[in-house]
Amino acid sequence: MTARVRNALRRGGGRALVWLLALAAGAGAWAQPLFALPGATAHEAQGSVTVTYAGRTLAYTPGLGWLGEGLAASAAAPVLDQGAVYLPAEALAALGVTLPRLTGVRSSSGSAVRIVFDLEGLSEGALERVRRTGAVGPQEPLTLFLPPLLLPRDLPTQVAGIALAVRAEAKGTRLELRGPAFSFEAFALREPSRVVVDLSADIAADIAAGVDVGDEAKVEADVKTPAAADAQLDLRERLLLGLTPEAPSATRTLAPGVTLRRFSHPTVAGTSRVDLVEIAPGSGRFEVVQAPAGAQVLSDLAAGALVGLNASYFNTQTGQTIGFLKSAGETRSLPTRNRAAIGFGFGRPLIGRLQAELRFSLNGHPYRLPQTGKVALFTTPGETVGSPRWGALVVRGERVLENKVGPRTVPPGGFVLSYAPEERPLALLDAGDRLSFELRLTPRAFAFAPEAVEAGPLLVQGGKPAYTPELEAFDPLDPNSNVNRRTTRAAVGVRDDGTVLLLTATELTAAELVPLFLSLGAESALQMDSGGSSTLFAAGEVINRPAFSQRPIASAIVFSPAATPVAARDETARERHAD
């Protein structure tokens, strides 16, 4: 034992041990992380420490280091603090400890805050239940439950202005974040394992002050009022200062007849945060935009528009739209399963459950499909569609170009008809044969809508509840089905006067959207694709979530005000994609 160690023990007694062993080990060893080991005991005698766990024993002597099989003497010294035993990873391995551990906490900030919890040693699927979205009030905890973890000694108590508490419990690890009001999305990533929590401050203060959502983190010299100055602070500064909205609801005008509002809506499980854009009739033009290839984030699909909302369901592997989609008068995907759709461009927007009948003509003879769900029609030029398990008829100008298995590319001015193997009359068609189709829609009004998209389920019809998900092939009894999970929802409603309501709402079931829309005076409403796809875009910013956490989607409903020519919006979008 060195003279410095003996003198420290003599002056401070046992309490000096907390810092003394690390001091003796040297700066390099001190930099190694130490983890609390529940169930371990430590005994200090004559300056040495003996650690016992599950029948195994290790010893550490200042100046000499560790003594134990398979353990380097130079490994970091143990620390005894308030009854807890903190050990380096090498000592844990020598004791046979294989428990997963929290290895670090990282953060980044700007217009939003991202906090990352780095994990090590977790099994596949251990973090499946971490995903959550929602909002919390001032000093209300966001609580996540993780599997049992070994926790490092140097965990921060504050990250990017948010108070952090992590503690081991009997059945797992409790993680709590507290601060001013914020919305959040928590999810897990693998390789390496980590839990990510994205936070965005409540924009109600921004809306009330009339500033753009996501303004840069600075206060200009000509800002006159404290409210305006507060609204221009970035999220991290706002969290550090503890600024929160003064009112639960605030409204901002985006353009004549177009307003953005955020408010809280009560549910049986607590409170949902609702972001709502209200668009008065005659204020501009709605379009349905389909991703040109695969899937793209909403901020790209809505580039140049004033407002955008995610729309259809889609195949997450291929990005192909599921259900009816019509853009610029061109049908690009067929209806499915009697699901609800919305149509624009022929008066007041129409919402209703949509049925379709396809009538084909093969070489001039009518051909009616004997079964539903056995064909898929694709009309988007350049899109690669179909499956190796199904046939694919490539048609242009009512003439078959080829009849092979998929995938195949849709030709300009033509379509691809993907069909099940049992559709023998289609399988027997050859290049040069004639093939045409007629699509009959019910309600017939959808045939006259230049823009339309399907999602569902239907929520409100005729100003009354119309939620019957089983009519649209949604399972109302399965707690894990699309409609029953408590998640972020995207939905569209229409008032009797033609006002369109575009919204996202956190922590709701599909059924809970019904009273929300009735409270907003909707005559009709339907749910759009929801969960991680739910995204609302307005005035150049993603409103309901951090922009960097957007999920690529297949289609969107976008709105451009009357003063914005559509051609100009399309040019802006092309320039953005080129970048």
XYZ file of C-alpha atoms in Angstrom:
579
model
C 0.000 0.000 0.000
C 1.467 3.393 -0.936
C 1.955 6.212 1.581
C -0.731 8.257 -0.212
C -3.237 5.439 0.207
C -2.383 4.900 3.889
C -2.679 8.629 4.643
C -6.031 8.869 2.887
C -7.416 5.905 4.802
C -6.159 7.327 8.048
C -7.800 10.725 7.377
C -11.093 9.620 5.845
C -11.679 6.135 7.237
C -13.888 3.823 5.188
C -15.667 6.728 3.447
C -12.492 7.564 1.530
C -12.744 4.221 -0.262
C -15.353 5.564 -2.697
C -12.755 7.650 -4.471
C -9.519 6.180 -3.163
C -9.395 2.913 -5.092
C -9.970 4.683 -8.370
C -7.254 7.200 -7.528
C -4.755 4.438 -6.886
C -5.603 2.683 -10.138
C -4.513 5.627 -12.274
C -6.240 7.800 -14.850
C -6.425 5.133 -17.556
C -8.325 2.679 -15.376
C -10.659 5.413 -14.068
C -11.858 6.038 -17.628
C -13.240 2.507 -17.861
C -17.003 2.261 -17.152
C -18.144 0.659 -13.906
C -21.453 -1.165 -13.481
C -23.507 -1.767 -10.347
C -23.844 -5.514 -9.680
C -26.987 -6.326 -7.676
C -26.408 -9.125 -5.181
C -22.656 -8.592 -4.946
C -20.983 -7.977 -1.568
C -17.648 -6.345 -0.811
C -15.394 -6.526 2.249
C -12.545 -4.081 2.844
C -9.603 -5.057 5.050
C -6.135 -3.510 5.262
C -6.745 -1.496 2.094
C -7.749 -4.473 -0.061
C -11.272 -5.239 -1.262
C -12.764 -8.704 -1.656
C -15.824 -8.954 -3.927
C -18.132 -11.975 -3.711
C -20.941 -12.862 -6.108
C -22.791 -16.164 -6.641
C -20.093 -18.119 -4.808
C -17.185 -16.581 -6.722
C -14.601 -14.234 -5.201
C -12.245 -11.613 -6.598
C -9.736 -9.443 -4.737
C -8.394 -5.989 -5.495
C -5.363 -4.385 -3.839
C -4.391 -0.764 -4.590
C -1.007 -0.661 -6.292
C -1.211 -4.328 -7.279
C -4.557 -4.498 -9.036
C -6.913 -7.448 -9.370
C -6.213 -11.007 -8.311
C -8.439 -13.562 -9.982
C -8.464 -16.151 -12.727
C -8.935 -14.668 -16.191
C -8.833 -11.085 -14.928
C -6.142 -8.578 -15.877
C -4.568 -6.881 -12.877
C -4.808 -3.522 -14.695
C -8.608 -3.532 -14.943
C -10.350 -0.584 -13.303
C -10.656 -0.565 -9.519
C -13.989 -1.337 -7.843
C -16.022 1.415 -6.228
C -18.175 0.965 -3.127
C -20.832 3.652 -2.830
C -23.913 3.676 -0.578
C -24.011 -0.094 -0.382
C -23.647 -0.675 -4.130
C -20.676 -2.485 -5.657
C -19.476 -1.065 -8.989
C -17.219 -3.255 -11.134
C -15.536 -3.010 -14.548
C -16.658 -5.236 -17.411
C -13.600 -7.477 -16.987
C -14.461 -8.209 -13.361
C -18.067 -8.941 -14.298
C -16.871 -11.470 -16.870
C -14.554 -13.116 -14.335
C -17.534 -13.516 -11.990
C -19.565 -15.155 -14.761
C -22.019 -12.249 -15.069
C -23.737 -12.194 -18.472
C -26.573 -9.758 -17.772
C -27.168 -7.107 -20.459
C -26.088 -3.595 -19.596
C -26.695 0.059 -20.343
C -23.375 1.290 -21.697
C -24.070 4.950 -22.387
C -26.471 7.818 -22.998
C -26.107 10.175 -25.958
C -28.129 13.122 -27.203
C -28.405 15.600 -30.041
C -30.534 18.715 -30.184
C -31.772 21.444 -32.489
C -35.384 21.807 -33.553
C -35.873 18.518 -31.699
C -34.018 16.432 -29.132
C -32.940 12.841 -29.695
C -31.775 10.796 -26.696
C -30.108 7.445 -27.357
C -29.585 4.743 -24.735
C -26.840 2.336 -25.841
C -27.374 -1.261 -24.748
C -25.247 -4.399 -24.848
C -26.002 -8.101 -24.527
C -29.762 -8.065 -25.159
C -31.431 -11.016 -26.850
C -33.493 -10.794 -30.040
C -36.927 -9.373 -29.342
C -36.120 -8.082 -25.853
C -37.140 -4.539 -26.828
C -40.270 -5.323 -28.846
C -42.553 -3.482 -26.403
C -40.539 -0.279 -26.172
C -42.281 1.531 -29.067
C -44.524 4.336 -27.804
C -45.750 7.703 -28.994
C -47.587 10.403 -27.105
C -47.227 13.604 -25.142
C -46.641 14.542 -21.501
C -47.327 17.699 -19.535
C -44.889 19.844 -17.537
C -42.888 17.659 -15.109
C -45.083 14.685 -15.993
C -42.806 11.653 -16.404
C -42.336 9.791 -19.631
C -41.767 6.278 -18.287
C -40.287 3.386 -20.249
C -39.764 -0.127 -18.909
C -36.713 -1.995 -20.180
C -35.461 -5.525 -19.444
C -33.174 -6.070 -16.407
C -29.923 -4.182 -17.053
C -26.650 -3.528 -15.281
C -26.428 0.236 -14.847
C -23.242 2.315 -15.096
C -22.120 4.438 -12.164
C -21.708 7.627 -14.179
C -25.245 7.911 -15.532
C -26.185 11.570 -16.116
C -29.135 13.004 -14.222
C -29.932 15.474 -17.008
C -29.747 15.085 -20.789
C -30.330 18.027 -23.148
C -32.234 19.848 -20.433
C -34.418 16.832 -19.564
C -34.198 15.263 -16.091
C -33.222 11.592 -16.356
C -33.723 8.858 -13.762
C -32.829 5.211 -14.365
C -33.228 2.587 -11.675
C -33.217 -1.183 -11.413
C -36.414 -2.817 -10.183
C -37.385 -6.391 -9.385
C -38.751 -7.124 -12.865
C -36.714 -4.798 -15.032
C -35.355 -1.295 -15.458
C -37.428 1.869 -15.102
C -36.421 4.870 -17.217
C -38.026 8.262 -16.576
C -37.683 11.562 -18.436
C -39.170 14.787 -17.026
C -39.261 18.352 -18.262
C -41.679 20.900 -19.662
C -44.454 19.704 -21.957
C -43.194 17.687 -24.918
C -44.385 15.100 -27.409
C -42.345 11.963 -27.866
C -41.699 8.871 -29.925
C -39.763 5.983 -28.365
C -38.522 3.011 -30.361
C -35.772 0.387 -30.415
C -33.033 -0.213 -32.975
C -30.671 -3.156 -33.341
C -27.080 -3.757 -34.461
C -26.093 -2.272 -32.110
C -29.019 -2.444 -29.680
C -30.286 0.926 -28.525
C -33.427 2.686 -27.413
C -34.151 6.026 -29.085
C -36.430 8.701 -27.653
C -37.293 11.649 -29.909
C -38.726 14.713 -28.148
C -40.319 17.808 -29.627
C -41.551 20.749 -27.589
C -45.222 21.672 -27.783
C -45.714 24.065 -30.720
C -48.714 25.813 -29.185
C -46.483 28.703 -28.120
C -45.148 28.929 -31.680
C -48.651 28.940 -33.131
C -49.850 31.603 -30.701
C -46.864 33.804 -31.537
C -47.431 33.380 -35.277
C -43.920 32.150 -36.067
C -42.984 29.298 -38.347
C -42.828 25.943 -36.653
C -39.164 24.982 -36.458
C -37.703 28.510 -36.646
C -33.960 28.597 -36.047
C -32.657 28.744 -32.500
C -32.024 32.465 -32.186
C -33.906 35.585 -31.111
C -33.659 38.479 -33.548
C -32.918 41.961 -32.198
C -36.292 43.315 -33.341
C -38.362 40.808 -31.329
C -40.573 42.977 -29.120
C -42.539 40.590 -26.898
C -41.390 37.848 -24.508
C -43.877 35.435 -26.089
C -42.373 35.931 -29.546
C -38.855 35.608 -28.167
C -39.759 32.404 -26.332
C -41.309 30.931 -29.461
C -38.079 31.395 -31.442
C -35.950 29.423 -29.003
C -34.972 25.960 -30.176
C -36.264 22.939 -28.300
C -33.210 22.451 -26.111
C -33.195 26.099 -24.970
C -36.933 25.961 -24.324
C -36.568 22.802 -22.246
C -33.677 24.261 -20.269
C -35.674 27.403 -19.487
C -38.804 25.421 -18.644
C -41.010 27.274 -21.118
C -44.421 25.693 -21.755
C -47.518 26.828 -23.638
C -49.681 29.290 -21.746
C -52.908 27.735 -23.077
C -53.946 24.170 -23.923
C -55.094 25.250 -27.388
C -53.680 27.756 -29.873
C -54.503 28.580 -33.483
C -52.349 29.916 -36.275
C -53.461 31.063 -39.732
C -51.379 29.458 -42.489
C -53.200 31.046 -45.440
C -56.634 32.546 -46.094
C -59.122 29.914 -44.951
C -56.415 27.587 -43.586
C -55.628 27.280 -39.868
C -53.384 25.063 -37.755
C -54.455 24.187 -34.241
C -53.046 22.015 -31.447
C -55.157 20.920 -28.500
C -55.647 18.118 -25.985
C -58.467 15.599 -26.314
C -59.537 13.408 -23.357
C -59.558 9.616 -23.745
C -60.261 6.692 -21.423
C -56.495 6.242 -21.055
C -55.598 9.892 -20.458
C -55.025 12.652 -22.975
C -54.338 12.696 -26.702
C -52.461 15.522 -28.375
C -54.231 16.547 -31.568
C -52.675 18.527 -34.424
C -55.433 19.776 -36.730
C -55.446 21.683 -40.014
C -58.841 23.133 -41.003
C -59.281 24.115 -44.656
C -62.332 26.140 -45.661
C -64.061 25.329 -48.975
C -62.687 27.243 -51.955
C -59.328 27.938 -50.278
C -57.290 25.935 -52.766
C -56.793 22.550 -54.366
C -56.345 19.045 -52.981
C -54.256 16.414 -54.720
C -53.364 12.801 -54.042
C -49.636 12.319 -54.583
C -48.092 8.883 -55.021
C -44.402 8.233 -54.407
C -42.787 7.874 -57.852
C -40.739 4.841 -56.785
C -41.236 2.775 -53.670
C -41.875 5.053 -50.704
C -40.775 8.546 -49.694
C -41.120 10.701 -46.586
C -44.045 13.121 -46.429
C -41.887 16.250 -46.478
C -40.685 15.179 -49.951
C -44.119 14.167 -51.248
C -45.593 17.481 -50.044
C -42.689 19.663 -51.192
C -44.060 22.984 -52.428
C -47.526 22.395 -50.981
C -48.842 24.162 -47.900
C -50.252 21.094 -46.123
C -49.777 17.342 -46.399
C -51.015 14.223 -44.602
C -49.995 10.606 -45.109
C -52.684 8.662 -46.965
C -52.961 5.030 -48.116
C -51.857 1.749 -46.653
C -48.964 0.171 -48.528
C -46.734 -2.867 -48.796
C -43.781 -2.023 -46.561
C -41.467 -4.312 -48.558
C -42.197 -2.907 -52.023
C -43.772 0.474 -51.289
C -46.781 -0.405 -53.475
C -50.077 1.257 -52.585
C -52.797 -0.963 -51.124
C -56.294 0.072 -52.178
C -57.833 2.654 -54.466
C -55.677 5.554 -55.564
C -56.489 8.057 -58.280
C -54.232 10.978 -59.146
C -54.792 13.629 -61.844
C -57.727 11.592 -63.150
C -55.651 8.421 -63.560
C -56.515 5.274 -61.601
C -53.265 3.874 -60.250
C -54.461 1.241 -57.783
C -57.750 -0.647 -57.375
C -60.122 -0.710 -54.381
C -59.856 -3.523 -51.847
C -62.099 -5.057 -49.182
C -64.934 -2.500 -49.204
C -62.728 0.017 -47.409
C -63.390 3.719 -46.958
C -61.957 6.289 -49.355
C -62.018 10.045 -49.877
C -62.376 11.821 -53.224
C -61.539 15.423 -54.174
C -62.064 17.764 -57.105
C -65.766 17.627 -57.993
C -67.417 19.758 -55.326
C -67.525 18.884 -51.651
C -65.060 16.070 -50.829
C -66.736 12.653 -50.695
C -66.091 10.006 -48.023
C -67.596 6.523 -48.122
C -66.951 2.796 -48.280
C -65.888 1.999 -51.808
C -66.783 -1.065 -53.868
C -65.451 -1.825 -57.321
C -66.304 -4.094 -60.207
C -63.731 -4.758 -62.907
C -65.046 -5.761 -66.317
C -62.521 -7.047 -68.813
C -62.700 -7.567 -72.529
C -60.445 -10.271 -73.976
C -60.116 -10.049 -77.764
C -63.509 -8.332 -77.895
C -65.312 -10.815 -75.641
C -66.505 -9.920 -72.110
C -64.608 -11.617 -69.321
C -65.831 -11.402 -65.763
C -63.553 -12.529 -62.966
C -65.028 -15.481 -61.062
C -63.351 -14.482 -57.775
C -62.320 -11.280 -56.064
C -58.764 -10.719 -54.879
C -57.293 -12.641 -57.812
C -56.072 -9.710 -59.906
C -54.224 -6.475 -59.236
C -54.172 -3.595 -61.687
C -51.258 -1.147 -61.859
C -51.227 1.966 -64.047
C -48.351 4.111 -62.749
C -45.785 4.412 -65.585
C -42.337 3.152 -64.645
C -43.514 1.327 -61.514
C -42.169 -2.217 -61.110
C -45.000 -4.419 -59.908
C -46.131 -7.998 -59.499
C -44.781 -11.158 -57.927
C -42.877 -14.205 -59.264
C -45.828 -16.289 -58.017
C -48.360 -14.467 -60.212
C -48.599 -13.815 -63.912
C -48.187 -10.292 -65.274
C -49.844 -9.011 -68.445
C -48.117 -5.908 -69.795
C -50.588 -3.913 -71.917
C -50.375 -0.680 -73.910
C -53.046 0.703 -76.214
C -55.257 -2.310 -75.403
C -52.600 -4.636 -76.877
C -50.699 -7.235 -74.849
C -46.951 -6.605 -75.041
C -45.957 -9.637 -72.978
C -47.466 -12.199 -70.607
C -44.935 -13.518 -68.117
C -44.510 -13.837 -64.374
C -43.778 -10.721 -62.337
C -42.308 -8.403 -61.512
C -42.847 -6.232 -64.589
C -42.643 -2.505 -65.353
C -45.764 -0.483 -66.214
C -45.353 1.019 -69.721
C -46.253 4.662 -70.492
C -49.922 4.906 -71.467
C -50.577 1.339 -70.404
C -50.992 -0.944 -67.422
C -49.895 -4.211 -65.858
C -52.509 -6.750 -64.813
C -51.109 -9.115 -62.192
C -53.188 -12.296 -61.851
C -53.321 -15.487 -59.796
C -52.267 -18.724 -61.585
C -55.830 -20.105 -61.559
C -57.046 -17.280 -63.834
C -56.481 -19.473 -66.889
C -58.124 -17.233 -69.541
C -55.639 -14.511 -68.618
C -52.722 -16.939 -68.569
C -53.507 -18.015 -72.168
C -53.247 -14.509 -73.647
C -50.322 -13.915 -76.010
C -48.466 -10.837 -77.213
C -50.675 -8.966 -79.682
C -53.967 -10.043 -78.114
C -56.417 -7.314 -77.139
C -57.147 -6.628 -73.478
C -59.113 -3.723 -72.016
C -60.966 -3.079 -68.795
C -63.751 -0.980 -67.335
C -63.831 -0.040 -63.660
C -67.253 0.511 -62.084
C -67.261 2.181 -58.686
C -69.909 2.395 -55.985
C -70.665 5.125 -54.940
C -70.605 6.280 -58.571
C -69.448 9.768 -57.558
C -65.920 8.408 -57.064
C -65.730 7.849 -60.835
C -65.866 11.631 -61.324
C -63.272 12.493 -58.669
C -59.901 13.295 -60.276
C -58.159 12.730 -56.924
C -59.044 9.905 -54.510
C -57.387 7.536 -52.058
C -58.501 4.596 -49.920
C -57.579 3.778 -46.327
C -60.203 3.131 -43.614
C -62.035 2.301 -41.539
C -64.959 4.674 -41.965
C -65.557 6.647 -38.757
C -68.447 9.064 -39.291
C -71.186 9.226 -41.942
C -74.122 11.639 -42.059
C -72.905 13.289 -38.862
C -73.320 10.028 -36.929
C -70.952 7.234 -35.819
C -70.304 4.777 -38.669
C -67.478 2.752 -37.140
C -67.990 -0.897 -38.182
C -64.439 -2.088 -38.924
C -65.430 -5.701 -39.672
C -67.164 -4.458 -42.844
C -63.722 -3.411 -44.098
C -61.737 -6.533 -43.100
C -60.393 -5.036 -39.866
C -60.640 -7.331 -36.830
C -62.381 -5.488 -33.963
C -61.749 -8.361 -31.516
C -57.984 -8.729 -31.950
C -56.242 -6.445 -29.399
C -53.193 -6.244 -31.686
C -55.094 -5.324 -34.848
C -54.558 -2.044 -36.653
C -57.697 -0.490 -35.203
C -57.265 -1.523 -31.556
C -53.671 -0.613 -30.763
C -53.237 2.654 -28.878
C -51.006 4.607 -31.242
C -50.745 7.811 -33.259
C -53.602 8.126 -35.750
C -53.945 10.073 -38.987
C -57.447 10.854 -40.225
C -59.523 13.129 -42.460
C -62.976 14.585 -41.897
C -65.341 16.834 -43.826
C -67.927 19.201 -42.348
C -71.312 19.710 -43.965
C -70.148 23.052 -45.414
C -67.178 21.368 -47.129
C -64.490 22.319 -44.597
C -61.779 19.644 -44.622
C -60.190 18.484 -41.361
C -56.719 16.907 -41.575
C -55.329 15.673 -38.277
C -52.967 13.464 -36.347
C -53.693 12.418 -32.763
C -51.479 10.553 -30.305
C -52.340 7.521 -28.170
C -55.747 6.697 -29.648
C -57.575 3.636 -30.886
C -59.468 3.956 -34.156
C -62.791 3.904 -32.293
C -61.699 6.920 -30.227
C -61.393 8.971 -33.412
C -65.191 8.884 -33.733
C -66.040 11.153 -30.754
C -63.102 13.382 -31.680
C -64.505 14.049 -35.163
C -68.048 14.446 -33.864
C -66.750 17.097 -31.452
C -65.193 18.885 -34.446
C -68.513 18.941 -36.289
C -67.557 16.423 -38.979
C -70.315 15.158 -41.290
C -68.039 12.325 -42.461
C -64.585 11.021 -41.552
C -62.197 8.135 -42.154
C -58.900 6.937 -40.757
C -55.800 7.002 -42.949
C -52.745 4.760 -42.529
C -51.681 5.216 -38.911
C -49.036 4.256 -36.364
C -45.506 5.129 -37.442
C -46.761 6.432 -40.800
C -48.892 9.159 -39.190
C -47.379 12.464 -40.296
C -48.783 15.975 -40.691
C -46.904 18.592 -42.730
C -47.704 22.310 -42.768
C -45.928 25.485 -43.887
C -42.698 23.669 -44.706
C -42.394 21.733 -41.438
C -43.374 18.350 -40.046
C -45.805 19.215 -37.250
C -46.468 16.123 -35.171
C -43.032 14.521 -34.910
C -39.322 15.289 -35.370
C -38.652 15.612 -39.091
C -35.750 13.147 -38.950
C -38.061 10.400 -37.614
C -40.407 10.382 -40.624
C -41.282 6.969 -42.031
C -41.284 6.644 -45.837
C -44.860 6.337 -47.135
C -46.493 5.489 -50.465
C -48.910 8.385 -50.855
C -50.169 11.631 -49.383
C -53.044 14.079 -49.516
C -51.576 17.523 -50.230
C -53.188 20.950 -50.318
C -52.036 24.042 -52.200
C -53.751 27.412 -51.604
C -55.583 29.107 -54.456
C -52.708 31.563 -54.964
C -50.231 28.709 -55.559
C -50.431 27.334 -59.118
C -50.137 23.559 -59.177
C -47.448 23.742 -61.861
C -45.301 25.841 -59.522
C -45.790 23.307 -56.722
C -44.791 20.460 -59.017
C -41.664 22.354 -60.104
C -40.711 22.959 -56.457
C -41.155 19.261 -55.738
C -38.974 18.290 -58.712
C -36.231 20.671 -57.569
C -36.339 19.238 -54.042
C -36.119 15.654 -55.295
C -33.183 16.664 -57.506
C -31.362 17.944 -54.417
